[in-house]
Tab-separated table of N, CA and C in Angstrom:
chain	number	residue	atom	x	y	z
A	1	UNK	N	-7.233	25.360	-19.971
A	1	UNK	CA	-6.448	25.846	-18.852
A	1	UNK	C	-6.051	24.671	-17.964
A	2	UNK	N	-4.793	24.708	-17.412
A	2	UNK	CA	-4.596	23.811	-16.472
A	2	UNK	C	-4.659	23.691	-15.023
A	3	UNK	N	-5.086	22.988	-14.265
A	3	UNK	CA	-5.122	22.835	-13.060
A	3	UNK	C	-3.992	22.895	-11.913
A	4	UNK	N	-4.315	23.221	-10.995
A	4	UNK	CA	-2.828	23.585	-10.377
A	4	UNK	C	-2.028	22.392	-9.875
A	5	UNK	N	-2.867	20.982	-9.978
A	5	UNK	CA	-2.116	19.838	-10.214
A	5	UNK	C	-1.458	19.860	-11.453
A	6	UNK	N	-2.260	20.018	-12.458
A	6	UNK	CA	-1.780	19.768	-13.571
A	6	UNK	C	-0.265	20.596	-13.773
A	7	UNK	N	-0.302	21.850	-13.251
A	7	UNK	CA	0.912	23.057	-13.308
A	7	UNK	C	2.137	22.112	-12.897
A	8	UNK	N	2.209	21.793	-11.332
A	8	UNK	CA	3.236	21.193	-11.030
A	8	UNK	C	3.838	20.037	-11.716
A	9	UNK	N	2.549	19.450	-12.125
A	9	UNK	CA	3.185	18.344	-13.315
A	9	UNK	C	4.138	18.668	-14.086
A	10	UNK	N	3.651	19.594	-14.696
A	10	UNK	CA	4.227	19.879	-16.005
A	10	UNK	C	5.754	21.032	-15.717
A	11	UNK	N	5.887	21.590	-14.297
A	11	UNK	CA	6.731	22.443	-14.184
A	11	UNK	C	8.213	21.820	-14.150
A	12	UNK	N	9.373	22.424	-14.272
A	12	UNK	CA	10.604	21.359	-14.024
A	12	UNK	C	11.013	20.875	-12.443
A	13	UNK	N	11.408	20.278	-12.319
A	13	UNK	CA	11.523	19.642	-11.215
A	13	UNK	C	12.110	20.428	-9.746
A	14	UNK	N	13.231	21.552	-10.478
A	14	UNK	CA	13.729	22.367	-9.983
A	14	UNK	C	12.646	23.544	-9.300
A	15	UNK	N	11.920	23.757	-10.038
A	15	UNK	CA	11.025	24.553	-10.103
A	15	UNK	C	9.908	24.431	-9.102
A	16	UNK	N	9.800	23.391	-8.627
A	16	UNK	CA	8.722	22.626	-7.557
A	16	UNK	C	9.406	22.403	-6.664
A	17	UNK	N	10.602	22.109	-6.759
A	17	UNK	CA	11.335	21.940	-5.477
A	17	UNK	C	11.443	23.207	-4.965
A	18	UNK	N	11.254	24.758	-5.647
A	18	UNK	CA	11.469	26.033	-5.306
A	18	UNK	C	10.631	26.124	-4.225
A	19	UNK	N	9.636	25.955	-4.882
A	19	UNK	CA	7.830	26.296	-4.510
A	19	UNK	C	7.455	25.364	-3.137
A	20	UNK	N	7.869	24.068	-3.177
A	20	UNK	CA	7.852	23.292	-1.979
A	20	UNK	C	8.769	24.024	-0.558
A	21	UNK	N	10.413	24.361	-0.919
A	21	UNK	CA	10.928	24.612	-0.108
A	21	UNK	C	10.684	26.500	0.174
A	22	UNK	N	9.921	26.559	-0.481
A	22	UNK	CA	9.523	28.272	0.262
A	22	UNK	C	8.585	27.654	0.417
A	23	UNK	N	7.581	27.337	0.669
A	23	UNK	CA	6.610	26.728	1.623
A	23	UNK	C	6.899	26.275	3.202
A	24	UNK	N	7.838	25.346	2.940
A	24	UNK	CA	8.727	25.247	4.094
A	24	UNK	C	9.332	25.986	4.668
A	25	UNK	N	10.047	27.078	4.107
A	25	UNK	CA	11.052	28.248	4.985
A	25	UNK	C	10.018	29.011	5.756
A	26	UNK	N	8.991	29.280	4.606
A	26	UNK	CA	8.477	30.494	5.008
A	26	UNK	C	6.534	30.367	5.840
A	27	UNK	N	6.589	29.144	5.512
A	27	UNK	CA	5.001	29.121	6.104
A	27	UNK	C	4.779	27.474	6.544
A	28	UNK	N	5.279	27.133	7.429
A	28	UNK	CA	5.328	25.512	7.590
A	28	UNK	C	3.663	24.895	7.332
A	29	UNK	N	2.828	25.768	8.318
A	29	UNK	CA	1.471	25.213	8.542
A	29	UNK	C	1.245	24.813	7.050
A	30	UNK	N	1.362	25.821	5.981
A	30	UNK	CA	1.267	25.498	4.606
A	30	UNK	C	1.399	24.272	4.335
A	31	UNK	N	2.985	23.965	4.341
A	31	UNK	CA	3.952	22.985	3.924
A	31	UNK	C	3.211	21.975	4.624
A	32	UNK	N	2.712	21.863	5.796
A	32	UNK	CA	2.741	20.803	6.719
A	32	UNK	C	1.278	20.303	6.434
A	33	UNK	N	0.085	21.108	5.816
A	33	UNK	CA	-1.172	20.983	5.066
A	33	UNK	C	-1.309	20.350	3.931
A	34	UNK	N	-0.068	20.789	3.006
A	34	UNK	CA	-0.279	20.323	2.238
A	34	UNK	C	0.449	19.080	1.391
A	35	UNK	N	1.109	18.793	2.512
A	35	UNK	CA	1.974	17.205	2.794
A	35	UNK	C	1.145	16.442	3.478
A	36	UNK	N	-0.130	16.934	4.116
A	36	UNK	CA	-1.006	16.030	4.305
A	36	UNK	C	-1.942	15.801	3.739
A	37	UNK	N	-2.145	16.516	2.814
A	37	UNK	CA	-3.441	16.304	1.623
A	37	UNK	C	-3.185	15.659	0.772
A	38	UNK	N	-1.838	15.325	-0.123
A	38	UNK	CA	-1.487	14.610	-0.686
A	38	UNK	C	-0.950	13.084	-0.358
A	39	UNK	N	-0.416	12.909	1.075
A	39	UNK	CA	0.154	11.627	1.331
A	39	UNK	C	-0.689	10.578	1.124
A	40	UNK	N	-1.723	10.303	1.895
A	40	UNK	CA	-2.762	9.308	2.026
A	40	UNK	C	-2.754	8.748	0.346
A	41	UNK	N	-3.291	9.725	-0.837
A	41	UNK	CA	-3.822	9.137	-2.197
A	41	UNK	C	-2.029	9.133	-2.794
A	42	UNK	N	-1.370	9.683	-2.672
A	42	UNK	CA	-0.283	9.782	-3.338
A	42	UNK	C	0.538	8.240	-2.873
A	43	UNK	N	1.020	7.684	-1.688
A	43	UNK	CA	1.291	6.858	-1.285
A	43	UNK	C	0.141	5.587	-1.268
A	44	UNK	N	-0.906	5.198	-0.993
A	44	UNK	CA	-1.451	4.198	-1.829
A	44	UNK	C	-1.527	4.076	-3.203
A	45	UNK	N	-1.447	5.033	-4.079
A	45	UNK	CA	-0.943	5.018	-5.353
A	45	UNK	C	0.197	4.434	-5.755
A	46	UNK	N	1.229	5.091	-5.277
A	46	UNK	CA	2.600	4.450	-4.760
A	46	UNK	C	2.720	2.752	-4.970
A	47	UNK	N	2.705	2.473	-3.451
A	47	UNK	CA	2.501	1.179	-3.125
A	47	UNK	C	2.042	0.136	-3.734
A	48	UNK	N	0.421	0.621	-4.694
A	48	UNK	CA	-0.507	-0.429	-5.169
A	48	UNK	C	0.530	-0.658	-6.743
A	49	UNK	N	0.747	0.304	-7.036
A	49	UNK	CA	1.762	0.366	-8.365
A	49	UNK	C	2.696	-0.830	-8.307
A	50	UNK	N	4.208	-0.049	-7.104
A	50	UNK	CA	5.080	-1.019	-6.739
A	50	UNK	C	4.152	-2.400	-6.413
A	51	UNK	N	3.593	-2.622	-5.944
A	51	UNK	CA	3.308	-4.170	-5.914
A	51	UNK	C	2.993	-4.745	-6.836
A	52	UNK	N	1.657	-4.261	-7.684
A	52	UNK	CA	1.233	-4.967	-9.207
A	52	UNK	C	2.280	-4.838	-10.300
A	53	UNK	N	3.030	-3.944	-10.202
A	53	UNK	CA	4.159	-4.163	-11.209
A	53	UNK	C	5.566	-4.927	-11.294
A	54	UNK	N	5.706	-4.809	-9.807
A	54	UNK	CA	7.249	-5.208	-9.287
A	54	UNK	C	6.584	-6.623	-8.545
A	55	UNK	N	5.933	-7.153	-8.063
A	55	UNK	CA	5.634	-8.145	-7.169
A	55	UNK	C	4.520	-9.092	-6.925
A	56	UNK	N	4.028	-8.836	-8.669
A	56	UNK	CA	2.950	-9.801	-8.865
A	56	UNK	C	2.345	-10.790	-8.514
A	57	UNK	N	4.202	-11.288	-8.597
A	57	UNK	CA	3.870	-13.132	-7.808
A	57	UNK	C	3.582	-13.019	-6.688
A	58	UNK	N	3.804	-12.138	-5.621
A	58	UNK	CA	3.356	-12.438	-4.314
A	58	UNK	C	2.137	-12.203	-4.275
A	59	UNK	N	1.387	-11.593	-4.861
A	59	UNK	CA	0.275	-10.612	-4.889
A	59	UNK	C	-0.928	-12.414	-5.318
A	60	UNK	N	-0.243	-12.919	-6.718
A	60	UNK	CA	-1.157	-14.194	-7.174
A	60	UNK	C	-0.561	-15.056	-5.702
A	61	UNK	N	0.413	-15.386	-5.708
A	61	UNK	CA	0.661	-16.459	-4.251
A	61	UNK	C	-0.056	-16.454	-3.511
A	62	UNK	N	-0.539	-15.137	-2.948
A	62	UNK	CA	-1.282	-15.029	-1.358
A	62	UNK	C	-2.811	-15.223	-1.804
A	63	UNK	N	-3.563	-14.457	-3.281
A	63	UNK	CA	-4.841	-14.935	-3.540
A	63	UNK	C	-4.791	-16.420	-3.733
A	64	UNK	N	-3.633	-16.509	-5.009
A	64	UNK	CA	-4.335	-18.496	-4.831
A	64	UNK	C	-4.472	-19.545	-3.726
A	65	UNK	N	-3.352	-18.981	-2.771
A	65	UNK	CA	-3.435	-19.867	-1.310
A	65	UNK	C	-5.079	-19.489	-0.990
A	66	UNK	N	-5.617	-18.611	-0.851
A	66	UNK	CA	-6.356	-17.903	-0.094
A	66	UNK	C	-8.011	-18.531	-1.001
A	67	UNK	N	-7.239	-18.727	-2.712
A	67	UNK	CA	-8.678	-19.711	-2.874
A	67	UNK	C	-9.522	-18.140	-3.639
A	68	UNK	N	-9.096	-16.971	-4.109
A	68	UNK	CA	-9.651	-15.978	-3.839
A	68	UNK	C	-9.340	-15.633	-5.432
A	69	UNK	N	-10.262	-15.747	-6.684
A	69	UNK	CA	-10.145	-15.478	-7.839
A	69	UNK	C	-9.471	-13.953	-8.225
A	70	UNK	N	-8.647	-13.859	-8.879
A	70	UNK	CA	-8.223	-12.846	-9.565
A	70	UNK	C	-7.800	-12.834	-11.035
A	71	UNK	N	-7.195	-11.655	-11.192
A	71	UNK	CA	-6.220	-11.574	-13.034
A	71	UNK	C	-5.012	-10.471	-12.333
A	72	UNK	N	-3.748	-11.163	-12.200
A	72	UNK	CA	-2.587	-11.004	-12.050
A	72	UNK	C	-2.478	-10.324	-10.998
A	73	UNK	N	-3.119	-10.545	-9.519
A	73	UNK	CA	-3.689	-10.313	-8.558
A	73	UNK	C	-3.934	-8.957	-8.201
A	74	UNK	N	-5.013	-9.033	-9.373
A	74	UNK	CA	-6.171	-7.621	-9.392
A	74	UNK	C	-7.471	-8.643	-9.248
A	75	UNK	N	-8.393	-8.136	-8.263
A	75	UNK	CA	-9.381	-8.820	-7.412
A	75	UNK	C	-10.684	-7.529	-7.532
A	76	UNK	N	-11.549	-8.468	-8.152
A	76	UNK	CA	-12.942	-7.715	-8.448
A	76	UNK	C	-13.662	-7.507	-7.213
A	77	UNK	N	-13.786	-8.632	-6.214
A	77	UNK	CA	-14.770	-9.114	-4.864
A	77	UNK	C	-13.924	-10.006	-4.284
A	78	UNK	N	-13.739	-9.034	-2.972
A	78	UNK	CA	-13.000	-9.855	-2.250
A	78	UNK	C	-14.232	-10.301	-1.431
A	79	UNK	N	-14.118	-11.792	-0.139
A	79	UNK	CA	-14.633	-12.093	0.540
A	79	UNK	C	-15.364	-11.104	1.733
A	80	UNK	N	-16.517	-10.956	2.499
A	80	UNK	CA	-16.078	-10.194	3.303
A	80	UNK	C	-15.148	-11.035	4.727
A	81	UNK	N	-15.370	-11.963	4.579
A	81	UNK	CA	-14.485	-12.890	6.092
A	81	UNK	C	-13.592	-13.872	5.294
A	82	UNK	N	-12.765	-14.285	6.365
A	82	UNK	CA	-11.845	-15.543	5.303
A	82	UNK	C	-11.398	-16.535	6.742
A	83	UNK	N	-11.450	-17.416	6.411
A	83	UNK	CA	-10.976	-18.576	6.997
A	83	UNK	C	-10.058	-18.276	7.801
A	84	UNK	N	-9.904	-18.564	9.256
A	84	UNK	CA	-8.725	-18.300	9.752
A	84	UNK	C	-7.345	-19.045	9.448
A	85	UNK	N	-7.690	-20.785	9.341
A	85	UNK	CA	-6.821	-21.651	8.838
A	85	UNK	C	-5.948	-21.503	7.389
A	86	UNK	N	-7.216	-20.670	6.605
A	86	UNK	CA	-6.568	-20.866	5.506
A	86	UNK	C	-5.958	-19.202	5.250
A	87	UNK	N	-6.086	-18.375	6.057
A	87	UNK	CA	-5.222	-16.934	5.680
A	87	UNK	C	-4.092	-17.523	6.636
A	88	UNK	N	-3.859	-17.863	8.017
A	88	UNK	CA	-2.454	-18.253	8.156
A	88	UNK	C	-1.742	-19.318	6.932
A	89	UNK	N	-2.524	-19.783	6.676
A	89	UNK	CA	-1.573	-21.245	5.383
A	89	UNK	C	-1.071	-19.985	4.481
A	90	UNK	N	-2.006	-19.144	3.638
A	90	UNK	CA	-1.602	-18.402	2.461
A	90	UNK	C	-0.763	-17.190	3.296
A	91	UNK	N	-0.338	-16.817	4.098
A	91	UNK	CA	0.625	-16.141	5.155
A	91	UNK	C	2.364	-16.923	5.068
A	92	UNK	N	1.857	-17.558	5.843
A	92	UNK	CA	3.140	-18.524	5.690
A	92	UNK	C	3.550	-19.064	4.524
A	93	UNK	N	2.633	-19.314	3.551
A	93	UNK	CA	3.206	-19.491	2.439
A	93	UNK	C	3.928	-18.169	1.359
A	94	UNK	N	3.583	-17.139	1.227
A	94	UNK	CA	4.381	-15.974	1.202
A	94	UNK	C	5.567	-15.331	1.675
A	95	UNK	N	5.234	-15.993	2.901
A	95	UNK	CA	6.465	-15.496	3.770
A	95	UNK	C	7.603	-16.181	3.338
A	96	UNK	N	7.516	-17.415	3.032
A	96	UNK	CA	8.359	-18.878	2.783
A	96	UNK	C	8.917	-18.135	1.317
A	97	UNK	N	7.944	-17.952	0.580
A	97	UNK	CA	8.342	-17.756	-1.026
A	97	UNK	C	9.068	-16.421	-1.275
A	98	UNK	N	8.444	-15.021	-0.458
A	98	UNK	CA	9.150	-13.854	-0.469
A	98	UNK	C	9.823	-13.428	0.144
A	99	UNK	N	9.989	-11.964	0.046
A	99	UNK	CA	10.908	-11.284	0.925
A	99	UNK	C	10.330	-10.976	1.927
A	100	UNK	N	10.026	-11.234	2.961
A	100	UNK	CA	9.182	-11.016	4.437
A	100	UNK	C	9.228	-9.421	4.678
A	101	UNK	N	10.403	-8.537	3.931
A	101	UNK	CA	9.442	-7.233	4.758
A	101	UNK	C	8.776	-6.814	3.312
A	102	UNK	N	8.719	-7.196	1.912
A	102	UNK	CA	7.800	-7.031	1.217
A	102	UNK	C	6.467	-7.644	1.598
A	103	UNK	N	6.667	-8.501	1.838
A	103	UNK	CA	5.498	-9.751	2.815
A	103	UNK	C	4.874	-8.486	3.746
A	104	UNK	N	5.641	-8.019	4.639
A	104	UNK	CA	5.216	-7.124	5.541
A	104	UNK	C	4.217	-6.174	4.994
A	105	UNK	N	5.084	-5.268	3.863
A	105	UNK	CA	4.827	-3.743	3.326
A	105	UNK	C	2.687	-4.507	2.776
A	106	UNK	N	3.187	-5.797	2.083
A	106	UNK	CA	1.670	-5.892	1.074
A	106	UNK	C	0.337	-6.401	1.803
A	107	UNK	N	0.528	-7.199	3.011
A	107	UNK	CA	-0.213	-7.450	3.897
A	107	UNK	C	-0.823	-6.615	4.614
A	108	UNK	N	-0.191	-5.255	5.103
A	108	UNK	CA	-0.767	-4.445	5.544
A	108	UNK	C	-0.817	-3.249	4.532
A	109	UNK	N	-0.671	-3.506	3.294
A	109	UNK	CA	-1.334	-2.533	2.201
A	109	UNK	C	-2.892	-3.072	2.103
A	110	UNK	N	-2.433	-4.552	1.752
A	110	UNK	CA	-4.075	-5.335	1.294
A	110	UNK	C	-5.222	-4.732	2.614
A	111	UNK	N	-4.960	-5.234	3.692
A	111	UNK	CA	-5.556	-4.725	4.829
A	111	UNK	C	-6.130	-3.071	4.989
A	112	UNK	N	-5.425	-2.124	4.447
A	112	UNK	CA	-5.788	-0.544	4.839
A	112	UNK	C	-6.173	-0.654	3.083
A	113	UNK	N	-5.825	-1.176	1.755
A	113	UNK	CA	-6.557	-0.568	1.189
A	113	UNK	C	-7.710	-0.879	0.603
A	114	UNK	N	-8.359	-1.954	0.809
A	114	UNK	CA	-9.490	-2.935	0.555
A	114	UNK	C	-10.405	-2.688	1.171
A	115	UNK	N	-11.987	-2.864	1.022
A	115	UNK	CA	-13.019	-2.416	1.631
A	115	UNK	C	-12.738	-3.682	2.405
A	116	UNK	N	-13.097	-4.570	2.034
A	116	UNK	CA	-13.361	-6.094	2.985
A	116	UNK	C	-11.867	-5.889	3.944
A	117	UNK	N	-12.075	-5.279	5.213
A	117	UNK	CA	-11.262	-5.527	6.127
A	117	UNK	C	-11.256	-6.731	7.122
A	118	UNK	N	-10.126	-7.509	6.933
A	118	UNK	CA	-10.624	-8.994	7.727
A	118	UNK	C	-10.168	-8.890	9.091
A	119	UNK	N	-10.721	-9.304	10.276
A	119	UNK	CA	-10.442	-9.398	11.378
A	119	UNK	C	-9.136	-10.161	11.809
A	120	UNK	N	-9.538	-11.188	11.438
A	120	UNK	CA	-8.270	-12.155	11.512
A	120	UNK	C	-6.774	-11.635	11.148
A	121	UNK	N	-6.900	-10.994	9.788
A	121	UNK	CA	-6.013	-10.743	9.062
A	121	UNK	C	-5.435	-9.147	10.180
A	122	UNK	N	-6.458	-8.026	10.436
A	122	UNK	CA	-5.657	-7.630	11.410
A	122	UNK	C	-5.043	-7.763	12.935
A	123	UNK	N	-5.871	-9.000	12.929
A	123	UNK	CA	-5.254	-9.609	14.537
A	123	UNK	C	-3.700	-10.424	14.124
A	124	UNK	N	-3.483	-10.502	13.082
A	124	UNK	CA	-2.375	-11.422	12.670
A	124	UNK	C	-0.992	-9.866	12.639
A	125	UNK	N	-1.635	-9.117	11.457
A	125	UNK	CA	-0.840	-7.760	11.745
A	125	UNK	C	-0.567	-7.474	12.916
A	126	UNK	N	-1.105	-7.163	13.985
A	126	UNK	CA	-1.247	-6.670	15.229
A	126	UNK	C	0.076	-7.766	15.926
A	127	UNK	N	-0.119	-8.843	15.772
A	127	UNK	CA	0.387	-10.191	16.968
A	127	UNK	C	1.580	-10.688	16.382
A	128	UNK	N	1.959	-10.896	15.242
A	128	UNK	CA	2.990	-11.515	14.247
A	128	UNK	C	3.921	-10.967	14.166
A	129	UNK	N	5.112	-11.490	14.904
A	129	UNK	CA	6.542	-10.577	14.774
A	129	UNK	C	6.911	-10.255	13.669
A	130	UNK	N	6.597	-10.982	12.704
A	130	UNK	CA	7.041	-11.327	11.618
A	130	UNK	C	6.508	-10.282	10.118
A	131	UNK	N	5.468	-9.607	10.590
A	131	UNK	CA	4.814	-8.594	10.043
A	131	UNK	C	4.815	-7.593	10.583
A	132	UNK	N	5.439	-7.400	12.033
A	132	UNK	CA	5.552	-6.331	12.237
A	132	UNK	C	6.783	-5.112	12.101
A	133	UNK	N	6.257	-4.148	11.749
A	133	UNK	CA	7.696	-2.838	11.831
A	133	UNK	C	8.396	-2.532	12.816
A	134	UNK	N	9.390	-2.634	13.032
A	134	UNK	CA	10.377	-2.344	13.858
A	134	UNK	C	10.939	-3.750	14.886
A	135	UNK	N	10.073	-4.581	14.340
A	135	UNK	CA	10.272	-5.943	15.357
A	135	UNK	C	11.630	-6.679	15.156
């Protein structure tokens, strides 16, 4: 038997779009529940994808600056602290090599989806025009 994830998988596209938008017409709290149960894992899924597939090199750029072993910047153990000198060097050096709001999007992916949350690294998010949204 299949799961009611599994259902929508497999249903046509049309068909989910039914089921989504009568959710919406007719019962928002629904709709609005269950657009939040899915975002969080569905969108870091997302993201971690688009980056390891589409943007590798930035992904090895910022570990090798950073001195921080990986395989095609998939990382077993990250540090729990990192150098302040040397995460601005591997910063700026990304920024230099990529597209700065991909720069943006992966810096503060690495940051929310990694256990080792670095201080530095979110005081840099926080302060850095240059990483920030809407700046």
């Amino acid at each position: 038997m299949l799961t009611a994830h599994e259902l929508i998988g497999f249903m046509s596209p049309k068909l989910s779009a039914e089921i989504l938008e009568h959710a919406f017409s007719s019962d928002k709290e629904l709709y609005k529940a269950t657009l939040a149960a899915v975002e969080t894992v569905l969108a870091k899924h997302l993201l971690r994808s688009w980056l390891l597939k589409k943007h590798t090199a930035l992904l090895t750029d910022f570990l090798d600056a950073l001195g921080v072993p990986h395989k095609d910047g998939i990382v077993d153990d990250l540090p729990e602290r990192m150098d302040d000198a040397k995460l601005r060097s591997a910063v700026e050096t990304v920024l230099a090599k990529h597209p700065a709001d991909v720069v943006m999007v992966y810096l503060h992916a690495f940051y929310e989806m990694n256990e080792a949350r670095w201080p530095n690294l979110k005081a840099m998010l926080e302060t850095e025009p240059r990483l920030q949204f809407g700046s």
